[in-house]
Amino acid sequence: MARFRTFIISSLFVIPVIVAVSFWLIDRQHYESTDNAYLKANIILISPKVQGYVSQLLVDDNQAVQQGELLLTIDDRDFQAKVVQAESRINEEKAHIQRLHAQKTSQHSHVAAATANIAAVQARREQIQKDLRRFDELINRGSASKQTLDKIQSESKQSAAELASSQATASAEQGAYGAFDNEISESAAKLEIAQAELQLAKLELEHTQIKAPVAGVIGNKGVQSGQLVRPGMTLAHLVESQKIWVEANFKETQLEYMRIGQAATIKVDAYPDLELTGKVDSFAPASGAEFSLLPAENATGNFTKIVRRVPVKIVLDTGADVSLLKSGLSVEARVKVN
């Protein structure tokens, strides 16, 4: 009877242990878990694209903002002056081009007049040449005086000079007409440059208003009203708090049966009663050690094999309540692999 009692008492302790070990073994076969996991979110650096003094600061640390919401403004007076200056230059170039076109039209009439003058002089010269040939025949017959022939020959020489002069004038007028095309092309190029400068001036003016690129929460604000800011300076961080995922660092020995799309459960250390669901989204292309600033040097005489960890991205299921979640919080990730 005593032996039976001892057996019963021993069984009360052994059976729960056996059951617990059995559940643990079954769980190991179907799940892989790690507590080396953290919540992650996109963190955007808010930086100015132009230099100037902050004239308005409209946000503070830990403030939620919407996409496109104005965060701060930079004194824009200098930039407005640049826009006005660029617009004035454009108007000047346009007026200059209009004047050139008007002058070109006027020059065209000069070219036409010079061309008509050549035709008239050419016609007179042809008539004089005909008279000169006719008088040559009359002189040979003795029917005309030498004085009349000399007069016609003089007129012939004069008409030749007039023709050469009119041709030179027409050539000069045509050259002046062609020069307007070059001037118009140069002014058109200057106009394009002025228009590009106006676009740049307007863009710089627009950049004096710094807006939130996405919805999120402002953090680590490092700028004050009246401060001089420059391009590249970090003014604040914007955490895209509505797009949270998990980065779980699993051991390399845990990846054998892990696949993209497998279901996962997430427990947040800060909120023990909160359990989230998600799925495996992707695997890092290398272990975390490969991305470290000082990677391990294994090609030495002293070598200790260390199990590597590979970051695994787990995305939360649609509709998950992320209002309490913060980037960087510790979590426990559990993936169902079978």
CSV table of C-alpha atoms in Angstrom, one decimal:
chain,number,residue,atom,x,y,z
A,1,MET,CA,0.0,0.0,0.0
A,2,ALA,CA,2.9,2.3,0.8
A,3,ARG,CA,4.5,1.5,-2.5
A,4,PHE,CA,1.3,2.3,-4.3
A,5,ARG,CA,1.0,5.6,-2.5
A,6,THR,CA,4.5,6.5,-3.4
A,7,PHE,CA,3.9,5.7,-7.0
A,8,ILE,CA,0.8,7.9,-7.1
A,9,ILE,CA,2.6,10.8,-5.5
A,10,SER,CA,5.6,10.4,-7.9
A,11,SER,CA,3.2,10.3,-10.8
A,12,LEU,CA,1.6,13.6,-9.8
A,13,PHE,CA,5.0,15.2,-10.2
A,14,VAL,CA,6.3,13.3,-13.2
A,15,ILE,CA,3.2,13.4,-15.4
A,16,PRO,CA,3.0,17.2,-15.6
A,17,VAL,CA,6.7,17.3,-16.4
A,18,ILE,CA,6.2,14.8,-19.2
A,19,VAL,CA,3.2,16.7,-20.5
A,20,ALA,CA,5.1,20.0,-20.4
A,21,VAL,CA,8.1,18.5,-22.2
A,22,SER,CA,5.8,17.0,-24.8
A,23,PHE,CA,4.2,20.3,-25.5
A,24,TRP,CA,7.6,22.0,-25.6
A,25,LEU,CA,8.8,19.4,-28.2
A,26,ILE,CA,5.7,19.8,-30.2
A,27,ASP,CA,6.0,23.5,-30.1
A,28,ARG,CA,9.6,23.3,-31.3
A,29,GLN,CA,8.5,21.3,-34.3
A,30,HIS,CA,5.9,23.7,-35.4
A,31,TYR,CA,7.2,27.1,-34.3
A,32,GLU,CA,10.3,29.2,-34.2
A,33,SER,CA,10.5,32.1,-31.8
A,34,THR,CA,13.0,34.8,-30.7
A,35,ASP,CA,13.0,37.6,-28.2
A,36,ASN,CA,15.7,39.4,-30.2
A,37,ALA,CA,13.1,41.4,-32.1
A,38,TYR,CA,12.1,45.0,-32.3
A,39,LEU,CA,9.4,47.2,-33.8
A,40,LYS,CA,10.6,49.3,-36.7
A,41,ALA,CA,9.2,52.3,-38.6
A,42,ASN,CA,10.4,54.7,-41.3
A,43,ILE,CA,12.2,57.6,-39.7
A,44,ILE,CA,12.5,60.6,-42.1
A,45,LEU,CA,15.0,63.4,-41.6
A,46,ILE,CA,13.5,66.8,-42.0
A,47,SER,CA,16.1,69.0,-43.7
A,48,PRO,CA,15.8,72.4,-45.5
A,49,LYS,CA,16.8,72.7,-49.2
A,50,VAL,CA,17.6,76.5,-48.9
A,51,GLN,CA,19.5,78.6,-46.5
A,52,GLY,CA,17.8,81.2,-44.3
A,53,TYR,CA,16.4,82.2,-40.9
A,54,VAL,CA,13.4,80.3,-39.5
A,55,SER,CA,10.5,82.7,-39.4
A,56,GLN,CA,7.8,80.4,-38.2
A,57,LEU,CA,8.0,77.1,-36.2
A,58,LEU,CA,4.6,75.4,-36.2
A,59,VAL,CA,5.4,72.0,-34.6
A,60,ASP,CA,6.9,70.6,-31.4
A,61,ASP,CA,8.3,67.3,-30.2
A,62,ASN,CA,5.9,64.3,-30.1
A,63,GLN,CA,3.3,66.2,-32.2
A,64,ALA,CA,1.3,64.2,-34.8
A,65,VAL,CA,1.2,65.7,-38.2
A,66,GLN,CA,-0.5,64.9,-41.5
A,67,GLN,CA,1.0,64.5,-44.9
A,68,GLY,CA,1.5,68.0,-46.5
A,69,GLU,CA,1.1,69.8,-43.2
A,70,LEU,CA,3.3,72.9,-42.8
A,71,LEU,CA,6.1,72.3,-40.2
A,72,LEU,CA,8.1,75.6,-40.5
A,73,THR,CA,8.8,78.4,-42.8
A,74,ILE,CA,12.1,80.2,-43.7
A,75,ASP,CA,12.2,83.9,-44.3
A,76,ASP,CA,11.2,84.2,-48.0
A,77,ARG,CA,11.8,87.9,-48.7
A,78,ASP,CA,15.1,87.3,-50.6
A,79,PHE,CA,13.5,84.5,-52.5
A,80,GLN,CA,10.5,86.6,-53.5
A,81,ALA,CA,13.0,89.3,-54.8
A,82,LYS,CA,14.7,86.6,-56.9
A,83,VAL,CA,11.4,85.6,-58.5
A,84,VAL,CA,10.6,89.3,-59.3
A,85,GLN,CA,14.1,89.8,-60.7
A,86,ALA,CA,13.7,86.7,-62.9
A,87,GLU,CA,10.3,87.8,-64.1
A,88,SER,CA,11.7,91.2,-65.0
A,89,ARG,CA,14.5,89.6,-67.0
A,90,ILE,CA,12.0,87.5,-68.9
A,91,ASN,CA,9.9,90.5,-69.8
A,92,GLU,CA,13.0,92.4,-71.0
A,93,GLU,CA,14.0,89.5,-73.2
A,94,LYS,CA,10.5,89.1,-74.6
A,95,ALA,CA,10.4,92.9,-75.4
A,96,HIS,CA,13.9,92.7,-77.0
A,97,ILE,CA,12.7,89.8,-79.2
A,98,GLN,CA,9.7,91.7,-80.3
A,99,ARG,CA,11.8,94.7,-81.2
A,100,LEU,CA,14.1,92.5,-83.2
A,101,HIS,CA,11.2,91.0,-85.1
A,102,ALA,CA,9.9,94.5,-85.9
A,103,GLN,CA,13.4,95.6,-87.0
A,104,LYS,CA,13.7,92.4,-89.1
A,105,THR,CA,10.4,93.2,-90.8
A,106,SER,CA,11.6,96.7,-91.5
A,107,GLN,CA,14.9,95.4,-92.8
A,108,HIS,CA,13.0,93.0,-95.1
A,109,SER,CA,11.5,96.1,-96.9
A,110,HIS,CA,15.0,97.5,-97.3
A,111,VAL,CA,16.2,94.2,-98.9
A,112,ALA,CA,13.2,94.3,-101.2
A,113,ALA,CA,13.9,97.9,-102.2
A,114,ALA,CA,17.6,97.1,-102.8
A,115,THR,CA,16.6,94.1,-104.9
A,116,ALA,CA,14.1,96.2,-106.9
A,117,ASN,CA,16.8,98.9,-107.4
A,118,ILE,CA,19.2,96.2,-108.9
A,119,ALA,CA,16.5,95.2,-111.3
A,120,ALA,CA,15.9,98.8,-112.4
A,121,VAL,CA,19.6,99.5,-112.8
A,122,GLN,CA,20.1,96.2,-114.6
A,123,ALA,CA,17.2,97.2,-117.0
A,124,ARG,CA,18.8,100.6,-117.7
A,125,ARG,CA,22.2,99.0,-118.3
A,126,GLU,CA,20.8,96.5,-120.7
A,127,GLN,CA,19.1,99.4,-122.6
A,128,ILE,CA,22.3,101.4,-122.7
A,129,GLN,CA,24.2,98.3,-123.9
A,130,LYS,CA,21.7,97.9,-126.8
A,131,ASP,CA,22.1,101.6,-127.7
A,132,LEU,CA,25.9,101.2,-127.6
A,133,ARG,CA,25.8,98.3,-130.0
A,134,ARG,CA,23.4,100.2,-132.3
A,135,PHE,CA,25.6,103.3,-132.3
A,136,ASP,CA,28.7,101.2,-133.0
A,137,GLU,CA,26.9,100.0,-136.2
A,138,LEU,CA,25.9,103.6,-137.1
A,139,ILE,CA,29.4,104.9,-136.6
A,140,ASN,CA,30.7,102.2,-138.9
A,141,ARG,CA,28.3,103.4,-141.5
A,142,GLY,CA,29.1,107.0,-140.8
A,143,SER,CA,25.5,107.8,-139.8
A,144,ALA,CA,26.3,108.9,-136.2
A,145,SER,CA,28.7,111.3,-134.6
A,146,LYS,CA,31.7,110.3,-132.5
A,147,GLN,CA,30.5,112.6,-129.7
A,148,THR,CA,27.2,110.7,-129.4
A,149,LEU,CA,29.0,107.4,-129.1
A,150,ASP,CA,31.3,108.8,-126.4
A,151,LYS,CA,28.3,109.9,-124.4
A,152,ILE,CA,26.7,106.5,-124.6
A,153,GLN,CA,30.0,104.8,-123.6
A,154,SER,CA,30.2,107.1,-120.6
A,155,GLU,CA,26.6,106.2,-119.7
A,156,SER,CA,27.5,102.5,-120.0
A,157,LYS,CA,30.4,102.8,-117.6
A,158,GLN,CA,28.2,104.8,-115.2
A,159,SER,CA,25.5,102.1,-115.3
A,160,ALA,CA,28.0,99.4,-114.6
A,161,ALA,CA,29.2,101.3,-111.5
A,162,GLU,CA,25.6,101.9,-110.4
A,163,LEU,CA,24.9,98.2,-110.9
A,164,ALA,CA,27.9,97.2,-108.8
A,165,SER,CA,26.9,99.8,-106.1
A,166,SER,CA,23.3,98.5,-106.0
A,167,GLN,CA,24.5,94.9,-105.8
A,168,ALA,CA,26.8,95.8,-102.9
A,169,THR,CA,24.0,97.7,-101.2
A,170,ALA,CA,21.6,94.7,-101.6
A,171,SER,CA,24.2,92.3,-100.3
A,172,ALA,CA,24.7,94.5,-97.2
A,173,GLU,CA,21.0,94.8,-96.6
A,174,GLN,CA,20.6,91.0,-97.0
A,175,GLY,CA,23.5,90.5,-94.5
A,176,ALA,CA,21.8,92.9,-92.0
A,177,TYR,CA,18.6,91.0,-92.5
A,178,GLY,CA,20.3,87.6,-91.8
A,179,ALA,CA,22.0,89.1,-88.7
A,180,PHE,CA,18.6,89.6,-87.1
A,181,ASP,CA,18.1,85.8,-87.2
A,182,ASN,CA,21.2,85.3,-85.2
A,183,GLU,CA,20.3,88.0,-82.7
A,184,ILE,CA,16.8,86.6,-82.3
A,185,SER,CA,18.3,83.1,-81.7
A,186,GLU,CA,20.6,84.5,-79.1
A,187,SER,CA,17.8,86.4,-77.4
A,188,ALA,CA,15.6,83.2,-77.5
A,189,ALA,CA,18.4,81.3,-75.8
A,190,LYS,CA,18.7,84.0,-73.1
A,191,LEU,CA,14.9,83.9,-72.7
A,192,GLU,CA,15.1,80.1,-72.0
A,193,ILE,CA,17.8,80.7,-69.5
A,194,ALA,CA,15.7,83.4,-67.8
A,195,GLN,CA,12.7,81.1,-67.7
A,196,ALA,CA,14.8,78.4,-66.2
A,197,GLU,CA,16.1,80.8,-63.6
A,198,LEU,CA,12.5,81.8,-62.8
A,199,GLN,CA,11.5,78.2,-62.3
A,200,LEU,CA,14.5,77.7,-60.0
A,201,ALA,CA,13.6,80.9,-58.1
A,202,LYS,CA,10.0,79.8,-57.7
A,203,LEU,CA,11.2,76.3,-56.6
A,204,GLU,CA,13.5,77.9,-54.0
A,205,LEU,CA,10.6,80.1,-52.8
A,206,GLU,CA,8.5,77.0,-52.5
A,207,HIS,CA,11.2,75.3,-50.5
A,208,THR,CA,11.0,78.0,-47.8
A,209,GLN,CA,7.9,76.2,-46.7
A,210,ILE,CA,8.9,72.9,-45.2
A,211,LYS,CA,6.0,70.4,-45.1
A,212,ALA,CA,5.6,66.9,-43.8
A,213,PRO,CA,6.3,64.4,-46.6
A,214,VAL,CA,4.2,61.7,-44.9
A,215,ALA,CA,1.9,61.4,-41.9
A,216,GLY,CA,3.6,60.7,-38.6
A,217,VAL,CA,4.9,62.0,-35.3
A,218,ILE,CA,7.7,64.7,-34.9
A,219,GLY,CA,10.6,63.7,-32.7
A,220,ASN,CA,14.0,64.9,-31.7
A,221,LYS,CA,13.3,68.5,-32.9
A,222,GLY,CA,16.5,70.4,-33.0
A,223,VAL,CA,15.5,73.8,-34.4
A,224,GLN,CA,14.2,77.0,-32.9
A,225,SER,CA,12.4,80.1,-34.4
A,226,GLY,CA,15.0,82.6,-35.7
A,227,GLN,CA,17.7,80.1,-36.2
A,228,LEU,CA,19.8,80.1,-39.3
A,229,VAL,CA,19.4,76.8,-41.1
A,230,ARG,CA,21.3,75.4,-44.1
A,231,PRO,CA,20.7,72.6,-46.7
A,232,GLY,CA,21.5,69.2,-45.2
A,233,MET,CA,21.0,70.3,-41.6
A,234,THR,CA,18.7,67.9,-39.6
A,235,LEU,CA,15.9,70.0,-38.1
A,236,ALA,CA,13.8,67.1,-36.8
A,237,HIS,CA,12.8,63.5,-37.3
A,238,LEU,CA,9.5,62.3,-38.6
A,239,VAL,CA,8.5,58.8,-37.5
A,240,GLU,CA,5.9,57.2,-39.8
A,241,SER,CA,4.1,55.7,-36.9
A,242,GLN,CA,1.2,54.2,-38.8
A,243,LYS,CA,3.5,51.9,-40.8
A,244,ILE,CA,5.1,49.6,-38.2
A,245,TRP,CA,6.8,46.3,-38.8
A,246,VAL,CA,8.9,43.9,-36.9
A,247,GLU,CA,12.5,43.1,-37.4
A,248,ALA,CA,13.2,39.7,-35.8
A,249,ASN,CA,16.7,38.4,-35.6
A,250,PHE,CA,16.5,34.6,-35.8
A,251,LYS,CA,19.4,32.3,-35.4
A,252,GLU,CA,20.6,30.8,-38.7
A,253,THR,CA,19.7,27.4,-37.3
A,254,GLN,CA,16.0,28.5,-37.1
A,255,LEU,CA,15.7,29.4,-40.8
A,256,GLU,CA,15.5,25.9,-42.3
A,257,TYR,CA,11.8,25.7,-42.5
A,258,MET,CA,10.9,29.4,-42.4
A,259,ARG,CA,9.3,30.7,-45.5
A,260,ILE,CA,7.8,34.0,-46.8
A,261,GLY,CA,4.1,34.2,-46.0
A,262,GLN,CA,4.1,32.1,-42.9
A,263,ALA,CA,1.9,33.3,-40.0
A,264,ALA,CA,3.5,35.0,-37.0
A,265,THR,CA,2.4,36.2,-33.6
A,266,ILE,CA,3.9,39.2,-31.9
A,267,LYS,CA,4.0,40.0,-28.2
A,268,VAL,CA,5.1,43.4,-27.1
A,269,ASP,CA,7.1,43.6,-23.9
A,270,ALA,CA,5.7,47.0,-23.0
A,271,TYR,CA,2.1,45.7,-23.3
A,272,PRO,CA,2.0,42.1,-22.0
A,273,ASP,CA,-1.7,41.7,-22.8
A,274,LEU,CA,-1.3,42.9,-26.4
A,275,GLU,CA,-0.8,40.2,-29.0
A,276,LEU,CA,-0.5,41.0,-32.7
A,277,THR,CA,-0.6,38.8,-35.8
A,278,GLY,CA,1.3,39.1,-39.0
A,279,LYS,CA,3.3,37.2,-41.6
A,280,VAL,CA,6.9,36.8,-42.7
A,281,ASP,CA,7.5,39.4,-45.4
A,282,SER,CA,11.2,39.0,-46.3
A,283,PHE,CA,14.7,37.9,-45.2
A,284,ALA,CA,17.7,40.1,-45.1
A,285,PRO,CA,20.3,39.4,-47.8
A,286,ALA,CA,23.0,38.8,-45.2
A,287,SER,CA,23.4,38.2,-41.5
A,288,GLY,CA,23.5,41.1,-39.2
A,289,ALA,CA,27.2,40.7,-38.6
A,290,GLU,CA,27.9,41.4,-42.3
A,291,PHE,CA,26.4,44.9,-42.0
A,292,SER,CA,28.3,45.8,-38.8
A,293,LEU,CA,30.9,48.6,-39.0
A,294,LEU,CA,33.6,46.2,-37.8
A,295,PRO,CA,32.8,42.7,-39.3
A,296,ALA,CA,34.4,39.7,-37.6
A,297,GLU,CA,37.8,38.6,-39.1
A,298,ASN,CA,37.6,34.9,-39.2
A,299,ALA,CA,40.7,34.3,-41.3
A,300,THR,CA,43.0,34.2,-38.2
A,301,GLY,CA,44.5,31.6,-36.0
A,302,ASN,CA,42.0,32.2,-33.2
A,303,PHE,CA,38.5,31.2,-34.3
A,304,THR,CA,35.3,30.7,-32.2
A,305,LYS,CA,32.3,29.7,-34.1
A,306,ILE,CA,29.3,31.9,-33.3
A,307,VAL,CA,25.7,31.2,-34.4
A,308,ARG,CA,24.8,34.1,-36.7
A,309,ARG,CA,21.5,35.9,-36.7
A,310,VAL,CA,19.6,36.9,-39.8
A,311,PRO,CA,17.1,39.8,-39.7
A,312,VAL,CA,13.6,38.7,-40.8
A,313,LYS,CA,10.9,41.3,-41.6
A,314,ILE,CA,7.5,40.6,-40.3
A,315,VAL,CA,4.6,42.8,-41.4
A,316,LEU,CA,1.5,43.2,-39.2
A,317,ASP,CA,-1.9,42.1,-40.5
A,318,THR,CA,-4.1,44.8,-42.0
A,319,GLY,CA,-6.2,46.5,-39.3
A,320,ALA,CA,-3.8,45.9,-36.5
A,321,ASP,CA,-4.1,48.5,-33.7
A,322,VAL,CA,-0.7,50.3,-33.8
A,323,SER,CA,-1.7,53.3,-31.8
A,324,LEU,CA,0.3,52.2,-28.8
A,325,LEU,CA,3.3,50.9,-30.7
A,326,LYS,CA,6.6,52.8,-30.9
A,327,SER,CA,9.6,52.2,-33.1
A,328,GLY,CA,12.3,50.5,-31.2
A,329,LEU,CA,10.2,48.7,-28.6
A,330,SER,CA,11.2,45.1,-27.8
A,331,VAL,CA,8.9,42.3,-28.9
A,332,GLU,CA,8.8,38.5,-29.0
A,333,ALA,CA,8.2,37.0,-32.4
A,334,ARG,CA,6.8,33.5,-33.0
A,335,VAL,CA,6.6,32.0,-36.5
A,336,LYS,CA,4.5,28.9,-37.4
A,337,VAL,CA,6.8,27.0,-39.7
A,338,ASN,CA,4.8,23.7,-40.0
